[in-house]
mmCIF file of C-alpha atoms in Angstrom:
data_model
loop_
_atom_site.group_PDB
_atom_site.id
_atom_site.type_symbol
_atom_site.label_atom_id
_atom_site.label_comp_id
_atom_site.label_asym_id
_atom_site.label_seq_id
_atom_site.Cartn_x
_atom_site.Cartn_y
_atom_site.Cartn_z
ATOM 1 C CA MET C 1191 -0.234 173.485 -76.519
ATOM 2 C CA LYS C 1192 3.006 172.249 -74.946
ATOM 3 C CA TYR C 1193 1.856 168.670 -75.386
ATOM 4 C CA LYS C 1194 1.166 169.200 -79.077
ATOM 5 C CA ARG C 1195 4.562 170.771 -79.714
ATOM 6 C CA THR C 1196 6.289 167.865 -78.014
ATOM 7 C CA LYS C 1197 4.317 165.362 -80.045
ATOM 8 C CA ALA C 1198 5.082 167.184 -83.249
ATOM 9 C CA GLY C 1199 8.766 167.297 -82.385
ATOM 10 C CA CYS C 1200 8.837 163.549 -81.761
ATOM 11 C CA LEU C 1201 7.059 162.972 -85.065
ATOM 12 C CA ALA C 1202 9.643 165.088 -86.881
ATOM 13 C CA VAL C 1203 12.521 163.136 -85.327
ATOM 14 C CA CYS C 1204 10.903 159.839 -86.330
ATOM 15 C CA LEU C 1205 10.416 161.050 -89.897
ATOM 16 C CA VAL C 1206 14.045 162.178 -90.153
ATOM 17 C CA CYS C 1207 15.303 158.859 -88.750
ATOM 18 C CA GLY C 1208 13.129 156.956 -91.175
ATOM 19 C CA TRP C 1209 14.437 159.030 -94.079
ATOM 20 C CA LEU C 1210 18.099 158.555 -93.002
ATOM 21 C CA GLY C 1211 17.644 154.865 -92.195
ATOM 22 C CA CYS C 1212 18.227 155.238 -88.451
ATOM 23 C CA LYS C 1213 18.238 151.998 -86.474
ATOM 24 C CA GLU C 1214 17.802 151.461 -82.774
ATOM 25 C CA GLU C 1215 21.118 150.468 -81.159
ATOM 26 C CA ILE C 1216 20.808 147.649 -78.655
ATOM 27 C CA LEU C 1217 23.593 147.609 -76.079
ATOM 28 C CA LEU C 1218 24.478 144.253 -74.530
ATOM 29 C CA PRO C 1219 26.508 143.997 -71.316
ATOM 30 C CA ASP C 1220 30.137 142.978 -71.831
ATOM 31 C CA LEU C 1221 30.253 140.301 -69.125
ATOM 32 C CA GLU C 1222 33.504 139.216 -67.572
ATOM 33 C CA GLY C 1223 34.277 136.974 -64.632
ATOM 34 C CA ASN C 1224 36.847 134.625 -63.117
ATOM 35 C CA LEU C 1225 37.243 131.022 -64.247
ATOM 36 C CA VAL C 1226 38.794 128.633 -61.721
ATOM 37 C CA GLY C 1227 39.889 125.003 -61.947
ATOM 38 C CA TYR C 1228 42.330 122.445 -60.570
ATOM 39 C CA VAL C 1229 45.027 120.286 -62.191
ATOM 40 C CA TYR C 1230 46.764 117.577 -60.173
ATOM 41 C CA THR C 1231 50.085 116.042 -61.223
ATOM 42 C CA PHE C 1232 51.244 112.420 -60.862
ATOM 43 C CA ASP C 1233 54.369 110.461 -61.680
ATOM 44 C CA GLU C 1234 54.475 107.771 -64.381
ATOM 45 C CA PHE C 1235 53.102 105.148 -61.982
ATOM 46 C CA ALA C 1236 50.161 107.361 -60.898
ATOM 47 C CA ASN C 1237 51.660 108.372 -57.544
ATOM 48 C CA PRO C 1238 50.543 111.937 -56.660
ATOM 49 C CA LYS C 1239 53.115 114.716 -56.522
ATOM 50 C CA GLU C 1240 53.375 116.805 -53.368
ATOM 51 C CA ASP C 1241 53.585 120.046 -55.362
ATOM 52 C CA HIS C 1242 51.272 120.607 -58.350
ATOM 53 C CA HIS C 1243 52.529 124.022 -59.419
ATOM 54 C CA GLY C 1244 53.751 125.013 -62.882
ATOM 55 C CA VAL C 1245 51.090 123.500 -65.144
ATOM 56 C CA LEU C 1246 50.411 125.906 -68.002
ATOM 57 C CA VAL C 1247 46.679 126.229 -68.691
ATOM 58 C CA THR C 1248 45.728 127.879 -71.986
ATOM 59 C CA ALA C 1249 42.157 128.997 -72.682
ATOM 60 C CA TYR C 1250 41.403 129.316 -76.395
ATOM 61 C CA GLY C 1251 38.355 131.499 -77.038
ATOM 62 C CA VAL C 1252 36.939 133.568 -79.862
ATOM 63 C CA ALA C 1253 39.745 135.776 -81.182
ATOM 64 C CA GLN C 1254 41.733 135.556 -77.950
ATOM 65 C CA ILE C 1255 44.108 133.315 -76.007
ATOM 66 C CA ASN C 1256 44.536 133.487 -72.235
ATOM 67 C CA GLN C 1257 47.077 131.671 -70.068
ATOM 68 C CA ALA C 1258 47.509 130.912 -66.378
ATOM 69 C CA HIS C 1259 49.673 128.623 -64.220
ATOM 70 C CA THR C 1260 48.699 126.318 -61.372
ATOM 71 C CA ASP C 1261 49.908 126.962 -57.844
ATOM 72 C CA ALA C 1262 51.253 124.315 -55.442
ATOM 73 C CA ASN C 1263 47.685 123.177 -54.736
ATOM 74 C CA GLY C 1264 46.951 122.688 -58.427
ATOM 75 C CA ARG C 1265 44.626 125.693 -58.585
ATOM 76 C CA PHE C 1266 44.528 127.987 -61.627
ATOM 77 C CA GLU C 1267 42.461 131.093 -62.202
ATOM 78 C CA PHE C 1268 41.709 133.343 -65.143
ATOM 79 C CA ARG C 1269 40.690 136.784 -63.884
ATOM 80 C CA GLN C 1270 38.058 138.867 -65.661
ATOM 81 C CA LEU C 1271 37.777 136.404 -68.523
ATOM 82 C CA PRO C 1272 35.164 137.501 -71.101
ATOM 83 C CA ALA C 1273 32.067 135.315 -71.298
ATOM 84 C CA GLY C 1274 32.176 132.672 -74.021
ATOM 85 C CA THR C 1275 32.990 129.070 -74.911
ATOM 86 C CA TYR C 1276 36.585 127.967 -74.377
ATOM 87 C CA GLU C 1277 38.925 125.080 -75.140
ATOM 88 C CA LEU C 1278 41.419 124.396 -72.358
ATOM 89 C CA HIS C 1279 44.860 122.827 -72.757
ATOM 90 C CA MET C 1280 46.828 121.744 -69.663
ATOM 91 C CA GLU C 1281 50.524 121.023 -70.210
ATOM 92 C CA LYS C 1282 53.855 120.765 -68.449
ATOM 93 C CA ASP C 1283 57.261 119.604 -69.664
ATOM 94 C CA GLY C 1284 57.552 115.825 -69.348
ATOM 95 C CA TYR C 1285 53.795 115.324 -68.915
ATOM 96 C CA GLY C 1286 50.974 114.367 -71.246
ATOM 97 C CA THR C 1287 48.778 117.248 -72.429
ATOM 98 C CA MET C 1288 45.190 117.174 -71.199
ATOM 99 C CA LYS C 1289 42.405 118.955 -73.116
ATOM 100 C CA GLU C 1290 38.852 119.969 -72.308
ATOM 101 C CA PHE C 1291 36.441 121.198 -74.980
ATOM 102 C CA GLY C 1292 33.269 123.286 -74.841
ATOM 103 C CA VAL C 1293 33.874 124.988 -71.494
ATOM 104 C CA GLN C 1294 30.973 127.388 -70.951
ATOM 105 C CA HIS C 1295 31.914 130.583 -69.119
ATOM 106 C CA LEU C 1296 28.948 132.911 -68.533
ATOM 107 C CA GLY C 1297 30.788 135.758 -66.832
ATOM 108 C CA GLY C 1298 29.599 137.651 -63.789
ATOM 109 C CA GLU C 1299 29.743 134.998 -61.072
ATOM 110 C CA PRO C 1300 32.966 132.900 -61.077
ATOM 111 C CA THR C 1301 32.908 129.686 -63.101
ATOM 112 C CA ILE C 1302 34.282 126.849 -60.920
ATOM 113 C CA LEU C 1303 35.180 123.890 -63.134
ATOM 114 C CA GLY C 1304 34.050 120.551 -61.737
ATOM 115 C CA PHE C 1305 33.283 121.803 -58.224
ATOM 116 C CA ASN C 1306 29.920 122.603 -56.697
ATOM 117 C CA PHE C 1307 31.027 122.351 -53.037
ATOM 118 C CA ASN C 1308 28.249 119.897 -52.185
ATOM 119 C CA GLY C 1309 30.672 117.179 -51.144
ATOM 120 C CA PRO C 1310 33.693 115.362 -52.584
ATOM 121 C CA ASN C 1311 31.608 112.809 -54.484
ATOM 122 C CA SER C 1312 30.434 115.491 -56.888
ATOM 123 C CA SER C 1313 33.784 117.213 -57.365
ATOM 124 C CA SER C 1314 36.312 116.634 -60.123
ATOM 125 C CA ALA C 1315 39.602 117.967 -61.414
ATOM 126 C CA PHE C 1316 42.004 117.373 -64.269
ATOM 127 C CA PHE C 1317 44.821 114.834 -63.867
ATOM 128 C CA ILE C 1318 48.069 114.899 -65.840
ATOM 129 C CA TYR C 1319 50.864 112.341 -65.519
ATOM 130 C CA GLU C 1320 54.559 112.203 -66.244
ATOM 131 C CA LEU C 1321 55.040 110.416 -69.554
ATOM 132 C CA PRO C 1322 56.147 106.820 -68.921
ATOM 133 C CA THR C 1323 59.819 106.099 -69.602
ATOM 134 C CA ALA C 1324 59.557 102.296 -69.354
ATOM 135 C CA LYS C 1325 60.027 100.585 -72.718
ATOM 136 C CA ILE C 1326 58.362 97.322 -73.729
ATOM 137 C CA THR C 1327 61.016 94.751 -74.645
ATOM 138 C CA ASN C 1328 58.759 91.822 -75.521
ATOM 139 C CA LEU C 1329 55.041 91.180 -75.548
ATOM 140 C CA SER C 1330 53.201 87.871 -75.725
ATOM 141 C CA MET C 1331 49.431 87.376 -75.715
ATOM 142 C CA THR C 1332 47.173 84.345 -75.917
ATOM 143 C CA ASN C 1333 43.401 84.348 -75.690
ATOM 144 C CA ASP C 1334 43.269 85.487 -72.089
ATOM 145 C CA ALA C 1335 46.837 85.880 -70.820
ATOM 146 C CA LEU C 1336 49.548 88.433 -71.497
ATOM 147 C CA SER C 1337 53.175 88.623 -70.409
ATOM 148 C CA CYS C 1338 55.594 91.447 -70.973
ATOM 149 C CA GLY C 1339 59.153 92.540 -70.278
ATOM 150 C CA PHE C 1340 60.341 96.112 -69.746
ATOM 151 C CA ASP C 1341 63.413 98.271 -69.611
ATOM 152 C CA PHE C 1342 63.078 100.631 -66.633
ATOM 153 C CA THR C 1343 65.040 103.796 -65.992
ATOM 154 C CA GLY C 1344 64.196 103.603 -62.305
ATOM 155 C CA GLU C 1345 62.853 101.182 -59.735
ATOM 156 C CA GLU C 1346 60.614 98.365 -60.976
ATOM 157 C CA PRO C 1347 57.001 98.812 -59.836
ATOM 158 C CA GLU C 1348 54.895 95.998 -58.426
ATOM 159 C CA ILE C 1349 52.109 96.762 -60.934
ATOM 160 C CA ILE C 1350 52.383 98.421 -64.326
ATOM 161 C CA TYR C 1351 49.537 99.303 -66.667
ATOM 162 C CA LEU C 1352 49.330 98.890 -70.422
ATOM 163 C CA LEU C 1353 47.043 100.519 -72.938
ATOM 164 C CA ILE C 1354 46.447 97.759 -75.495
ATOM 165 C CA LEU C 1355 45.110 98.501 -78.978
ATOM 166 C CA LEU C 1356 43.532 95.595 -80.881
ATOM 167 C CA SER C 1357 42.316 95.309 -84.466
ATOM 168 C CA ASP C 1358 41.295 92.778 -87.090
ATOM 169 C CA GLU C 1359 43.433 94.603 -89.665
ATOM 170 C CA GLU C 1360 47.195 94.167 -89.996
ATOM 171 C CA ASN C 1361 49.312 97.327 -89.645
ATOM 172 C CA PHE C 1362 46.132 99.058 -88.519
ATOM 173 C CA PRO C 1363 46.000 102.857 -88.502
ATOM 174 C CA GLY C 1364 44.379 104.870 -85.730
ATOM 175 C CA ASP C 1365 40.916 104.782 -87.276
ATOM 176 C CA LYS C 1366 40.923 100.945 -87.510
ATOM 177 C CA ILE C 1367 41.256 100.232 -83.789
ATOM 178 C CA LYS C 1368 38.517 97.781 -82.808
ATOM 179 C CA GLU C 1369 39.173 97.491 -79.056
ATOM 180 C CA ILE C 1370 41.105 99.503 -76.465
ATOM 181 C CA VAL C 1371 41.911 97.749 -73.195
ATOM 182 C CA LYS C 1372 43.608 98.992 -70.026
ATOM 183 C CA LEU C 1373 45.340 96.082 -68.330
ATOM 184 C CA GLY C 1374 47.303 95.877 -65.099
ATOM 185 C CA LEU C 1375 50.319 93.537 -65.066
ATOM 186 C CA VAL C 1376 51.770 92.124 -61.849
ATOM 187 C CA ASN C 1377 55.513 91.661 -61.351
ATOM 188 C CA VAL C 1378 56.200 87.927 -60.959
ATOM 189 C CA ASN C 1379 59.965 87.500 -60.486
ATOM 190 C CA GLY C 1380 60.709 90.185 -63.053
ATOM 191 C CA ASP C 1381 58.116 88.944 -65.563
ATOM 192 C CA TYR C 1382 54.932 91.024 -65.736
ATOM 193 C CA GLN C 1383 51.729 89.061 -66.247
ATOM 194 C CA GLY C 1384 48.044 89.883 -66.649
ATOM 195 C CA PHE C 1385 44.772 88.409 -67.895
ATOM 196 C CA LEU C 1386 42.240 89.641 -70.454
ATOM 197 C CA ASN C 1387 38.512 89.128 -70.135
ATOM 198 C CA ARG C 1388 37.436 87.525 -73.423
ATOM 199 C CA ASP C 1389 33.807 88.473 -72.798
ATOM 200 C CA TYR C 1390 34.621 92.101 -73.583
ATOM 201 C CA LEU C 1391 36.496 91.395 -76.824
ATOM 202 C CA HIS C 1392 34.435 91.390 -80.018
ATOM 203 C CA PHE C 1393 36.362 89.003 -82.249
ATOM 204 C CA GLU C 1394 35.308 85.735 -83.917
ATOM 205 C CA THR C 1395 36.809 82.361 -82.986
ATOM 206 C CA GLY C 1396 39.701 81.585 -85.308
ATOM 207 C CA GLU C 1397 40.154 85.247 -86.258
ATOM 208 C CA THR C 1398 43.663 86.733 -86.291
ATOM 209 C CA VAL C 1399 43.900 89.614 -83.834
ATOM 210 C CA TYR C 1400 46.612 92.251 -84.251
ATOM 211 C CA TYR C 1401 47.701 94.274 -81.266
ATOM 212 C CA LYS C 1402 50.252 96.726 -79.931
ATOM 213 C CA ALA C 1403 50.640 98.345 -76.542
ATOM 214 C CA ALA C 1404 52.119 101.251 -74.629
ATOM 215 C CA VAL C 1405 52.754 101.824 -70.949
ATOM 216 C CA ILE C 1406 50.074 104.072 -69.491
ATOM 217 C CA ALA C 1407 50.379 106.124 -66.308
ATOM 218 C CA TRP C 1408 47.178 105.010 -64.669
ATOM 219 C CA GLY C 1409 46.615 103.598 -61.232
ATOM 220 C CA GLY C 1410 43.419 101.666 -61.873
ATOM 221 C CA SER C 1411 40.054 102.434 -60.296
ATOM 222 C CA PRO C 1412 41.281 103.318 -56.774
ATOM 223 C CA SER C 1413 43.714 105.913 -58.112
ATOM 224 C CA THR C 1414 41.264 107.705 -60.375
ATOM 225 C CA SER C 1415 40.374 109.701 -57.274
ATOM 226 C CA TYR C 1416 42.668 111.973 -55.297
ATOM 227 C CA ASN C 1417 41.669 113.197 -51.838
ATOM 228 C CA GLY C 1418 38.079 112.297 -52.688
ATOM 229 C CA ILE C 1419 38.200 114.169 -56.004
ATOM 230 C CA LEU C 1420 37.402 112.330 -59.220
ATOM 231 C CA GLY C 1421 39.976 112.718 -61.958
ATOM 232 C CA ILE C 1422 39.520 113.517 -65.652
ATOM 233 C CA ASP C 1423 42.552 112.032 -67.437
ATOM 234 C CA ASN C 1424 41.398 111.533 -71.049
ATOM 235 C CA TYR C 1425 39.377 113.350 -73.675
ATOM 236 C CA PHE C 1426 37.479 112.683 -76.880
ATOM 237 C CA ASP C 1427 39.145 114.036 -80.017
ATOM 238 C CA TYR C 1428 36.456 114.915 -82.557
ATOM 239 C CA GLU C 1429 38.922 115.135 -85.448
ATOM 240 C CA SER C 1430 40.177 111.562 -85.029
ATOM 241 C CA ASN C 1431 36.807 110.441 -83.603
ATOM 242 C CA ARG C 1432 38.355 108.535 -80.704
ATOM 243 C CA THR C 1433 39.244 108.834 -77.040
ATOM 244 C CA VAL C 1434 42.767 110.110 -76.396
ATOM 245 C CA TYR C 1435 44.811 108.945 -73.392
ATOM 246 C CA PRO C 1436 47.581 111.565 -73.249
ATOM 247 C CA ASN C 1437 49.487 109.817 -70.449
ATOM 248 C CA THR C 1438 50.978 106.999 -72.569
ATOM 249 C CA GLY C 1439 54.535 106.141 -73.434
ATOM 250 C CA GLU C 1440 56.128 104.816 -76.606
ATOM 251 C CA MET C 1441 54.010 102.385 -78.629
ATOM 252 C CA SER C 1442 55.380 98.856 -79.070
ATOM 253 C CA ALA C 1443 55.783 96.891 -82.278
ATOM 254 C CA GLN C 1444 52.738 95.051 -83.618
ATOM 255 C CA TYR C 1445 52.030 91.431 -82.656
ATOM 256 C CA SER C 1446 49.217 88.996 -83.346
ATOM 257 C CA PHE C 1447 47.449 85.905 -82.006
ATOM 258 C CA VAL C 1448 44.540 83.720 -83.099
ATOM 259 C CA PHE C 1449 41.416 84.342 -81.070
#
């Protein structure tokens, strides 16, 4: 008899819920966890700073913004950050702003950006550089050679790097860039000289090539690592549909040569 009464009671509850439109409530865990990463700072000639503190890291998520600062070791940490997908901005006065999109944070266990502790070859961090202050005073390019003069606010470096933008369209806007080249120039008695590899340029013989350049804080292949850690120093901007190098100085005037 007790069993029947219990069954009848359950049936009555179900009928009432059906009549009132009751729905089963599913409760999902509200996961939180720490998110940790590293940002290393360099001067305008890609020399590492001794102290990496003071970089403001902003995590943009769904309906919330969180901020943290790096310590002297370049480490930043967001504590009890809700699980979700985040966009990170890393900025400091006088430096280029680095961005990272689509950061997946699952909550629970800490999310360690770029590090799996299986050795330095599989580790990475974000690099930001002081914005270059050197100004390009003249720029001359032939098919494979380039020379350039600069105004420096400090000591002249032995090697300086340029980010060169090339196009087949005069006065080209950002979406008409055909080639982007990083080129190291060597100081030869105050005149900086470098050489382009024509094999990597996609222009036709006799075509007029338009170009402009900016000093880029970049140390070449050997300096894209720091203490065995690989550096991320650029990002892809989906709005402009191109790679952004945030560590560049003032863009020069436009020049041209015949390929």
